[in-house]
Amino acid sequence: MFPNAYATPSHCHLRPLLKRWASHYTTDNARSDMLVEMTISAAIDGPLLEFDEPIEEALCHLMHRLALREFNLPRDTPALYEIEEKVE
C-alpha cells in the first residue's frame, strides 16, 4: 500500500497530504513547505509525472526525486513508499 494516499478522502486538499509526506525527508518546516511547493510546481510545469500510475504514486515518486536532489540526501535514502511497504 502507498503512504496513506488511498485512505485520504477525495475532498482533502493536496498540500496537507504532500506536507505529511515531506515530513519524511525533513523536520524543518520551511524546507518541508519548500519541498511541497517544488513538487506541485514540477508536477504542473513538466512531464515529470509518470501517468501510467495513480496520481498519488506519481506525486510520491516525484517528491522523492526532488528531496534527494534538493536536500543532497544519499541515493540509498528509502522512499516513503518503500518504508510503508515494509511496515505492512
PDB file of N, CA and C in Angstrom:
ATOM      1  N   MET A   1       0.849  -1.189   0.000  1.00  0.00           N
ATOM      2  CA  MET A   1       0.000   0.000   0.000  1.00  0.00           C
ATOM      3  C   MET A   1       0.884   1.237   0.000  1.00  0.00           C
ATOM      4  N   PHE A   2       0.349   2.277  -0.519  1.00  0.00           N
ATOM      5  CA  PHE A   2       1.077   3.531  -0.616  1.00  0.00           C
ATOM      6  C   PHE A   2       0.885   4.373   0.633  1.00  0.00           C
ATOM      7  N   PRO A   3       1.689   5.397   0.857  1.00  0.00           N
ATOM      8  CA  PRO A   3       1.669   6.165   2.104  1.00  0.00           C
ATOM      9  C   PRO A   3       0.345   6.848   2.402  1.00  0.00           C
ATOM     10  N   ASN A   4      -0.623   6.085   2.770  1.00  0.00           N
ATOM     11  CA  ASN A   4      -1.938   6.583   3.176  1.00  0.00           C
ATOM     12  C   ASN A   4      -2.628   7.435   2.121  1.00  0.00           C
ATOM     13  N   ALA A   5      -2.188   7.362   0.899  1.00  0.00           N
ATOM     14  CA  ALA A   5      -2.813   8.156  -0.158  1.00  0.00           C
ATOM     15  C   ALA A   5      -4.221   7.664  -0.451  1.00  0.00           C
ATOM     16  N   TYR A   6      -4.393   6.360  -0.449  1.00  0.00           N
ATOM     17  CA  TYR A   6      -5.700   5.815  -0.784  1.00  0.00           C
ATOM     18  C   TYR A   6      -6.690   5.976   0.361  1.00  0.00           C
ATOM     19  N   ALA A   7      -6.190   6.151   1.570  1.00  0.00           N
ATOM     20  CA  ALA A   7      -7.071   6.348   2.721  1.00  0.00           C
ATOM     21  C   ALA A   7      -7.499   7.805   2.847  1.00  0.00           C
ATOM     22  N   THR A   8      -6.915   8.667   2.035  1.00  0.00           N
ATOM     23  CA  THR A   8      -7.218  10.091   2.094  1.00  0.00           C
ATOM     24  C   THR A   8      -8.508  10.382   1.342  1.00  0.00           C
ATOM     25  N   PRO A   9      -9.459  11.061   1.989  1.00  0.00           N
ATOM     26  CA  PRO A   9     -10.707  11.394   1.294  1.00  0.00           C
ATOM     27  C   PRO A   9     -10.433  12.247   0.058  1.00  0.00           C
ATOM     28  N   SER A  10     -11.232  12.060  -0.964  1.00  0.00           N
ATOM     29  CA  SER A  10     -11.003  12.777  -2.216  1.00  0.00           C
ATOM     30  C   SER A  10     -11.194  14.279  -2.064  1.00  0.00           C
ATOM     31  N   HIS A  11     -11.931  14.704  -1.036  1.00  0.00           N
ATOM     32  CA  HIS A  11     -12.145  16.137  -0.853  1.00  0.00           C
ATOM     33  C   HIS A  11     -10.985  16.799  -0.109  1.00  0.00           C
ATOM     34  N   CYS A  12     -10.008  16.007   0.299  1.00  0.00           N
ATOM     35  CA  CYS A  12      -8.863  16.532   1.042  1.00  0.00           C
ATOM     36  C   CYS A  12      -7.995  17.387   0.110  1.00  0.00           C
ATOM     37  N   HIS A  13      -7.389  18.408   0.662  1.00  0.00           N
ATOM     38  CA  HIS A  13      -6.518  19.274  -0.131  1.00  0.00           C
ATOM     39  C   HIS A  13      -5.173  18.604  -0.378  1.00  0.00           C
ATOM     40  N   LEU A  14      -4.545  18.949  -1.462  1.00  0.00           N
ATOM     41  CA  LEU A  14      -3.283  18.344  -1.857  1.00  0.00           C
ATOM     42  C   LEU A  14      -2.129  18.748  -0.944  1.00  0.00           C
ATOM     43  N   ARG A  15      -2.043  20.012  -0.577  1.00  0.00           N
ATOM     44  CA  ARG A  15      -0.903  20.473   0.212  1.00  0.00           C
ATOM     45  C   ARG A  15      -0.753  19.756   1.556  1.00  0.00           C
ATOM     46  N   PRO A  16      -1.829  19.555   2.334  1.00  0.00           N
ATOM     47  CA  PRO A  16      -1.646  18.824   3.596  1.00  0.00           C
ATOM     48  C   PRO A  16      -1.134  17.393   3.394  1.00  0.00           C
ATOM     49  N   LEU A  17      -1.580  16.749   2.343  1.00  0.00           N
ATOM     50  CA  LEU A  17      -1.103  15.399   2.049  1.00  0.00           C
ATOM     51  C   LEU A  17       0.386  15.425   1.717  1.00  0.00           C
ATOM     52  N   LEU A  18       0.783  16.339   0.840  1.00  0.00           N
ATOM     53  CA  LEU A  18       2.196  16.453   0.475  1.00  0.00           C
ATOM     54  C   LEU A  18       3.039  16.881   1.670  1.00  0.00           C
ATOM     55  N   LYS A  19       2.498  17.735   2.513  1.00  0.00           N
ATOM     56  CA  LYS A  19       3.217  18.192   3.713  1.00  0.00           C
ATOM     57  C   LYS A  19       3.501  16.995   4.629  1.00  0.00           C
ATOM     58  N   ARG A  20       2.534  16.126   4.769  1.00  0.00           N
ATOM     59  CA  ARG A  20       2.722  14.931   5.591  1.00  0.00           C
ATOM     60  C   ARG A  20       3.832  14.056   4.991  1.00  0.00           C
ATOM     61  N   TRP A  21       3.827  13.913   3.677  1.00  0.00           N
ATOM     62  CA  TRP A  21       4.872  13.131   3.029  1.00  0.00           C
ATOM     63  C   TRP A  21       6.230  13.808   3.169  1.00  0.00           C
ATOM     64  N   ALA A  22       6.276  15.132   3.054  1.00  0.00           N
ATOM     65  CA  ALA A  22       7.539  15.868   3.126  1.00  0.00           C
ATOM     66  C   ALA A  22       8.207  15.709   4.487  1.00  0.00           C
ATOM     67  N   SER A  23       7.415  15.488   5.524  1.00  0.00           N
ATOM     68  CA  SER A  23       7.988  15.333   6.864  1.00  0.00           C
ATOM     69  C   SER A  23       8.879  14.094   6.950  1.00  0.00           C
ATOM     70  N   HIS A  24       8.765  13.195   6.006  1.00  0.00           N
ATOM     71  CA  HIS A  24       9.652  12.025   5.949  1.00  0.00           C
ATOM     72  C   HIS A  24      11.080  12.445   5.591  1.00  0.00           C
ATOM     73  N   TYR A  25      11.221  13.515   4.838  1.00  0.00           N
ATOM     74  CA  TYR A  25      12.526  13.934   4.340  1.00  0.00           C
ATOM     75  C   TYR A  25      13.175  15.031   5.177  1.00  0.00           C
ATOM     76  N   THR A  26      12.393  15.795   5.917  1.00  0.00           N
ATOM     77  CA  THR A  26      12.943  16.868   6.733  1.00  0.00           C
ATOM     78  C   THR A  26      11.979  17.213   7.860  1.00  0.00           C
ATOM     79  N   THR A  27      12.540  17.632   8.984  1.00  0.00           N
ATOM     80  CA  THR A  27      11.699  18.082  10.095  1.00  0.00           C
ATOM     81  C   THR A  27      11.612  19.602  10.118  1.00  0.00           C
ATOM     82  N   ASP A  28      12.392  20.252   9.277  1.00  0.00           N
ATOM     83  CA  ASP A  28      12.379  21.708   9.189  1.00  0.00           C
ATOM     84  C   ASP A  28      11.131  22.161   8.434  1.00  0.00           C
ATOM     85  N   ASN A  29      10.334  22.995   9.069  1.00  0.00           N
ATOM     86  CA  ASN A  29       9.063  23.441   8.494  1.00  0.00           C
ATOM     87  C   ASN A  29       9.245  24.188   7.172  1.00  0.00           C
ATOM     88  N   ALA A  30      10.218  25.073   7.111  1.00  0.00           N
ATOM     89  CA  ALA A  30      10.437  25.860   5.892  1.00  0.00           C
ATOM     90  C   ALA A  30      10.872  24.958   4.734  1.00  0.00           C
ATOM     91  N   ARG A  31      11.757  24.027   5.018  1.00  0.00           N
ATOM     92  CA  ARG A  31      12.212  23.101   3.967  1.00  0.00           C
ATOM     93  C   ARG A  31      11.085  22.179   3.525  1.00  0.00           C
ATOM     94  N   SER A  32      10.259  21.786   4.465  1.00  0.00           N
ATOM     95  CA  SER A  32       9.106  20.946   4.145  1.00  0.00           C
ATOM     96  C   SER A  32       8.144  21.691   3.223  1.00  0.00           C
ATOM     97  N   ASP A  33       7.853  22.952   3.567  1.00  0.00           N
ATOM     98  CA  ASP A  33       6.988  23.780   2.715  1.00  0.00           C
ATOM     99  C   ASP A  33       7.596  23.957   1.327  1.00  0.00           C
ATOM    100  N   MET A  34       8.917  24.164   1.288  1.00  0.00           N
ATOM    101  CA  MET A  34       9.605  24.335   0.013  1.00  0.00           C
ATOM    102  C   MET A  34       9.471  23.069  -0.842  1.00  0.00           C
ATOM    103  N   LEU A  35       9.623  21.905  -0.218  1.00  0.00           N
ATOM    104  CA  LEU A  35       9.509  20.646  -0.955  1.00  0.00           C
ATOM    105  C   LEU A  35       8.097  20.448  -1.499  1.00  0.00           C
ATOM    106  N   VAL A  36       7.101  20.822  -0.719  1.00  0.00           N
ATOM    107  CA  VAL A  36       5.709  20.727  -1.178  1.00  0.00           C
ATOM    108  C   VAL A  36       5.503  21.607  -2.406  1.00  0.00           C
ATOM    109  N   GLU A  37       5.945  22.854  -2.331  1.00  0.00           N
ATOM    110  CA  GLU A  37       5.767  23.778  -3.457  1.00  0.00           C
ATOM    111  C   GLU A  37       6.555  23.335  -4.683  1.00  0.00           C
ATOM    112  N   MET A  38       7.760  22.823  -4.463  1.00  0.00           N
ATOM    113  CA  MET A  38       8.559  22.333  -5.587  1.00  0.00           C
ATOM    114  C   MET A  38       7.880  21.146  -6.264  1.00  0.00           C
ATOM    115  N   THR A  39       7.288  20.273  -5.461  1.00  0.00           N
ATOM    116  CA  THR A  39       6.600  19.105  -6.016  1.00  0.00           C
ATOM    117  C   THR A  39       5.412  19.531  -6.860  1.00  0.00           C
ATOM    118  N   ILE A  40       4.629  20.470  -6.336  1.00  0.00           N
ATOM    119  CA  ILE A  40       3.467  20.965  -7.085  1.00  0.00           C
ATOM    120  C   ILE A  40       3.918  21.653  -8.369  1.00  0.00           C
ATOM    121  N   SER A  41       4.938  22.506  -8.264  1.00  0.00           N
ATOM    122  CA  SER A  41       5.439  23.219  -9.449  1.00  0.00           C
ATOM    123  C   SER A  41       5.971  22.252 -10.497  1.00  0.00           C
ATOM    124  N   ALA A  42       6.736  21.267 -10.059  1.00  0.00           N
ATOM    125  CA  ALA A  42       7.301  20.302 -11.004  1.00  0.00           C
ATOM    126  C   ALA A  42       6.206  19.485 -11.674  1.00  0.00           C
ATOM    127  N   ALA A  43       5.172  19.162 -10.925  1.00  0.00           N
ATOM    128  CA  ALA A  43       4.060  18.391 -11.499  1.00  0.00           C
ATOM    129  C   ALA A  43       3.307  19.205 -12.543  1.00  0.00           C
ATOM    130  N   ILE A  44       3.200  20.496 -12.307  1.00  0.00           N
ATOM    131  CA  ILE A  44       2.469  21.372 -13.227  1.00  0.00           C
ATOM    132  C   ILE A  44       3.322  21.739 -14.440  1.00  0.00           C
ATOM    133  N   ASP A  45       4.595  22.068 -14.193  1.00  0.00           N
ATOM    134  CA  ASP A  45       5.450  22.633 -15.234  1.00  0.00           C
ATOM    135  C   ASP A  45       6.124  21.632 -16.158  1.00  0.00           C
ATOM    136  N   GLY A  46       6.230  20.397 -15.742  1.00  0.00           N
ATOM    137  CA  GLY A  46       6.999  19.489 -16.577  1.00  0.00           C
ATOM    138  C   GLY A  46       6.413  18.106 -16.661  1.00  0.00           C
ATOM    139  N   PRO A  47       6.923  17.360 -17.589  1.00  0.00           N
ATOM    140  CA  PRO A  47       6.440  15.987 -17.772  1.00  0.00           C
ATOM    141  C   PRO A  47       7.148  15.010 -16.832  1.00  0.00           C
ATOM    142  N   LEU A  48       7.259  15.378 -15.557  1.00  0.00           N
ATOM    143  CA  LEU A  48       7.993  14.546 -14.616  1.00  0.00           C
ATOM    144  C   LEU A  48       7.141  13.454 -13.987  1.00  0.00           C
ATOM    145  N   LEU A  49       5.838  13.579 -14.125  1.00  0.00           N
ATOM    146  CA  LEU A  49       4.964  12.557 -13.566  1.00  0.00           C
ATOM    147  C   LEU A  49       4.860  11.386 -14.528  1.00  0.00           C
ATOM    148  N   GLU A  50       4.790  10.214 -13.959  1.00  0.00           N
ATOM    149  CA  GLU A  50       4.597   9.021 -14.765  1.00  0.00           C
ATOM    150  C   GLU A  50       3.111   8.711 -14.733  1.00  0.00           C
ATOM    151  N   PHE A  51       2.433   8.956 -15.839  1.00  0.00           N
ATOM    152  CA  PHE A  51       0.981   8.859 -15.849  1.00  0.00           C
ATOM    153  C   PHE A  51       0.456   7.442 -16.021  1.00  0.00           C
ATOM    154  N   ASP A  52       1.343   6.465 -16.039  1.00  0.00           N
ATOM    155  CA  ASP A  52       0.863   5.088 -16.086  1.00  0.00           C
ATOM    156  C   ASP A  52       0.606   4.546 -14.682  1.00  0.00           C
ATOM    157  N   GLU A  53       0.726   5.415 -13.675  1.00  0.00           N
ATOM    158  CA  GLU A  53       0.457   5.031 -12.297  1.00  0.00           C
ATOM    159  C   GLU A  53      -0.525   6.028 -11.684  1.00  0.00           C
ATOM    160  N   PRO A  54      -1.180   5.670 -10.583  1.00  0.00           N
ATOM    161  CA  PRO A  54      -2.104   6.610  -9.940  1.00  0.00           C
ATOM    162  C   PRO A  54      -1.391   7.912  -9.571  1.00  0.00           C
ATOM    163  N   ILE A  55      -2.124   9.000  -9.568  1.00  0.00           N
ATOM    164  CA  ILE A  55      -1.532  10.323  -9.330  1.00  0.00           C
ATOM    165  C   ILE A  55      -0.824  10.399  -7.981  1.00  0.00           C
ATOM    166  N   GLU A  56      -1.372   9.745  -6.950  1.00  0.00           N
ATOM    167  CA  GLU A  56      -0.723   9.780  -5.637  1.00  0.00           C
ATOM    168  C   GLU A  56       0.659   9.139  -5.695  1.00  0.00           C
ATOM    169  N   GLU A  57       0.758   8.018  -6.389  1.00  0.00           N
ATOM    170  CA  GLU A  57       2.050   7.349  -6.521  1.00  0.00           C
ATOM    171  C   GLU A  57       3.019   8.202  -7.323  1.00  0.00           C
ATOM    172  N   ALA A  58       2.538   8.796  -8.393  1.00  0.00           N
ATOM    173  CA  ALA A  58       3.393   9.639  -9.231  1.00  0.00           C
ATOM    174  C   ALA A  58       3.921  10.826  -8.439  1.00  0.00           C
ATOM    175  N   LEU A  59       3.061  11.457  -7.641  1.00  0.00           N
ATOM    176  CA  LEU A  59       3.496  12.592  -6.825  1.00  0.00           C
ATOM    177  C   LEU A  59       4.498  12.158  -5.763  1.00  0.00           C
ATOM    178  N   CYS A  60       4.291  11.001  -5.178  1.00  0.00           N
ATOM    179  CA  CYS A  60       5.215  10.497  -4.164  1.00  0.00           C
ATOM    180  C   CYS A  60       6.591  10.224  -4.772  1.00  0.00           C
ATOM    181  N   HIS A  61       6.616   9.612  -5.949  1.00  0.00           N
ATOM    182  CA  HIS A  61       7.889   9.366  -6.642  1.00  0.00           C
ATOM    183  C   HIS A  61       8.577  10.686  -6.991  1.00  0.00           C
ATOM    184  N   LEU A  62       7.801  11.644  -7.466  1.00  0.00           N
ATOM    185  CA  LEU A  62       8.342  12.950  -7.826  1.00  0.00           C
ATOM    186  C   LEU A  62       8.933  13.640  -6.603  1.00  0.00           C
ATOM    187  N   MET A  63       8.206  13.633  -5.488  1.00  0.00           N
ATOM    188  CA  MET A  63       8.711  14.260  -4.267  1.00  0.00           C
ATOM    189  C   MET A  63      10.007  13.595  -3.818  1.00  0.00           C
ATOM    190  N   HIS A  64      10.082  12.293  -3.922  1.00  0.00           N
ATOM    191  CA  HIS A  64      11.297  11.578  -3.514  1.00  0.00           C
ATOM    192  C   HIS A  64      12.494  12.031  -4.348  1.00  0.00           C
ATOM    193  N   ARG A  65      12.312  12.094  -5.653  1.00  0.00           N
ATOM    194  CA  ARG A  65      13.413  12.534  -6.528  1.00  0.00           C
ATOM    195  C   ARG A  65      13.840  13.965  -6.202  1.00  0.00           C
ATOM    196  N   LEU A  66      12.872  14.846  -5.967  1.00  0.00           N
ATOM    197  CA  LEU A  66      13.194  16.236  -5.637  1.00  0.00           C
ATOM    198  C   LEU A  66      13.905  16.337  -4.292  1.00  0.00           C
ATOM    199  N   ALA A  67      13.452  15.578  -3.306  1.00  0.00           N
ATOM    200  CA  ALA A  67      14.075  15.610  -1.978  1.00  0.00           C
ATOM    201  C   ALA A  67      15.525  15.141  -2.049  1.00  0.00           C
ATOM    202  N   LEU A  68      15.777  14.078  -2.786  1.00  0.00           N
ATOM    203  CA  LEU A  68      17.153  13.595  -2.927  1.00  0.00           C
ATOM    204  C   LEU A  68      18.041  14.672  -3.530  1.00  0.00           C
ATOM    205  N   ARG A  69      17.541  15.315  -4.569  1.00  0.00           N
ATOM    206  CA  ARG A  69      18.337  16.327  -5.269  1.00  0.00           C
ATOM    207  C   ARG A  69      18.507  17.590  -4.439  1.00  0.00           C
ATOM    208  N   GLU A  70      17.425  18.139  -3.926  1.00  0.00           N
ATOM    209  CA  GLU A  70      17.474  19.438  -3.255  1.00  0.00           C
ATOM    210  C   GLU A  70      18.109  19.388  -1.870  1.00  0.00           C
ATOM    211  N   PHE A  71      17.941  18.274  -1.163  1.00  0.00           N
ATOM    212  CA  PHE A  71      18.476  18.168   0.193  1.00  0.00           C
ATOM    213  C   PHE A  71      19.781  17.384   0.238  1.00  0.00           C
ATOM    214  N   ASN A  72      20.316  17.042  -0.942  1.00  0.00           N
ATOM    215  CA  ASN A  72      21.566  16.279  -1.040  1.00  0.00           C
ATOM    216  C   ASN A  72      21.548  15.031  -0.167  1.00  0.00           C
ATOM    217  N   LEU A  73      20.434  14.319  -0.213  1.00  0.00           N
ATOM    218  CA  LEU A  73      20.307  13.085   0.555  1.00  0.00           C
ATOM    219  C   LEU A  73      21.033  11.963  -0.172  1.00  0.00           C
ATOM    220  N   PRO A  74      21.516  10.979   0.573  1.00  0.00           N
ATOM    221  CA  PRO A  74      22.170   9.841  -0.086  1.00  0.00           C
ATOM    222  C   PRO A  74      21.202   9.125  -1.026  1.00  0.00           C
ATOM    223  N   ARG A  75      21.729   8.603  -2.104  1.00  0.00           N
ATOM    224  CA  ARG A  75      20.887   7.932  -3.093  1.00  0.00           C
ATOM    225  C   ARG A  75      20.166   6.715  -2.514  1.00  0.00           C
ATOM    226  N   ASP A  76      20.708   6.147  -1.445  1.00  0.00           N
ATOM    227  CA  ASP A  76      20.065   4.972  -0.853  1.00  0.00           C
ATOM    228  C   ASP A  76      19.026   5.336   0.212  1.00  0.00           C
ATOM    229  N   THR A  77      18.697   6.630   0.322  1.00  0.00           N
ATOM    230  CA  THR A  77      17.630   7.045   1.230  1.00  0.00           C
ATOM    231  C   THR A  77      16.338   6.363   0.797  1.00  0.00           C
ATOM    232  N   PRO A  78      15.709   5.630   1.723  1.00  0.00           N
ATOM    233  CA  PRO A  78      14.484   4.932   1.313  1.00  0.00           C
ATOM    234  C   PRO A  78      13.356   5.911   1.015  1.00  0.00           C
ATOM    235  N   ALA A  79      12.606   5.593   0.005  1.00  0.00           N
ATOM    236  CA  ALA A  79      11.431   6.399  -0.327  1.00  0.00           C
ATOM    237  C   ALA A  79      10.335   6.079   0.674  1.00  0.00           C
ATOM    238  N   LEU A  80       9.441   7.009   0.855  1.00  0.00           N
ATOM    239  CA  LEU A  80       8.350   6.828   1.800  1.00  0.00           C
ATOM    240  C   LEU A  80       7.542   5.581   1.470  1.00  0.00           C
ATOM    241  N   TYR A  81       7.300   5.336   0.190  1.00  0.00           N
ATOM    242  CA  TYR A  81       6.511   4.167  -0.190  1.00  0.00           C
ATOM    243  C   TYR A  81       7.253   2.864   0.094  1.00  0.00           C
ATOM    244  N   GLU A  82       8.584   2.886   0.095  1.00  0.00           N
ATOM    245  CA  GLU A  82       9.351   1.690   0.432  1.00  0.00           C
ATOM    246  C   GLU A  82       9.230   1.370   1.921  1.00  0.00           C
ATOM    247  N   ILE A  83       9.228   2.399   2.739  1.00  0.00           N
ATOM    248  CA  ILE A  83       9.089   2.220   4.184  1.00  0.00           C
ATOM    249  C   ILE A  83       7.703   1.691   4.514  1.00  0.00           C
ATOM    250  N   GLU A  84       6.680   2.264   3.895  1.00  0.00           N
ATOM    251  CA  GLU A  84       5.301   1.832   4.137  1.00  0.00           C
ATOM    252  C   GLU A  84       5.118   0.366   3.752  1.00  0.00           C
ATOM    253  N   GLU A  85       5.755  -0.070   2.680  1.00  0.00           N
ATOM    254  CA  GLU A  85       5.615  -1.456   2.234  1.00  0.00           C
ATOM    255  C   GLU A  85       6.231  -2.422   3.238  1.00  0.00           C
ATOM    256  N   LYS A  86       7.339  -2.028   3.881  1.00  0.00           N
ATOM    257  CA  LYS A  86       7.994  -2.889   4.861  1.00  0.00           C
ATOM    258  C   LYS A  86       7.154  -3.038   6.125  1.00  0.00           C
ATOM    259  N   VAL A  87       6.427  -1.990   6.484  1.00  0.00           N
ATOM    260  CA  VAL A  87       5.618  -1.999   7.697  1.00  0.00           C
ATOM    261  C   VAL A  87       4.437  -2.940   7.552  1.00  0.00           C
ATOM    262  N   GLU A  88       3.865  -3.012   6.380  1.00  0.00           N
ATOM    263  CA  GLU A  88       2.648  -3.817   6.172  1.00  0.00           C
ATOM    264  C   GLU A  88       2.893  -5.295   6.221  1.00  0.00           C
TER     265      GLU A  88
END
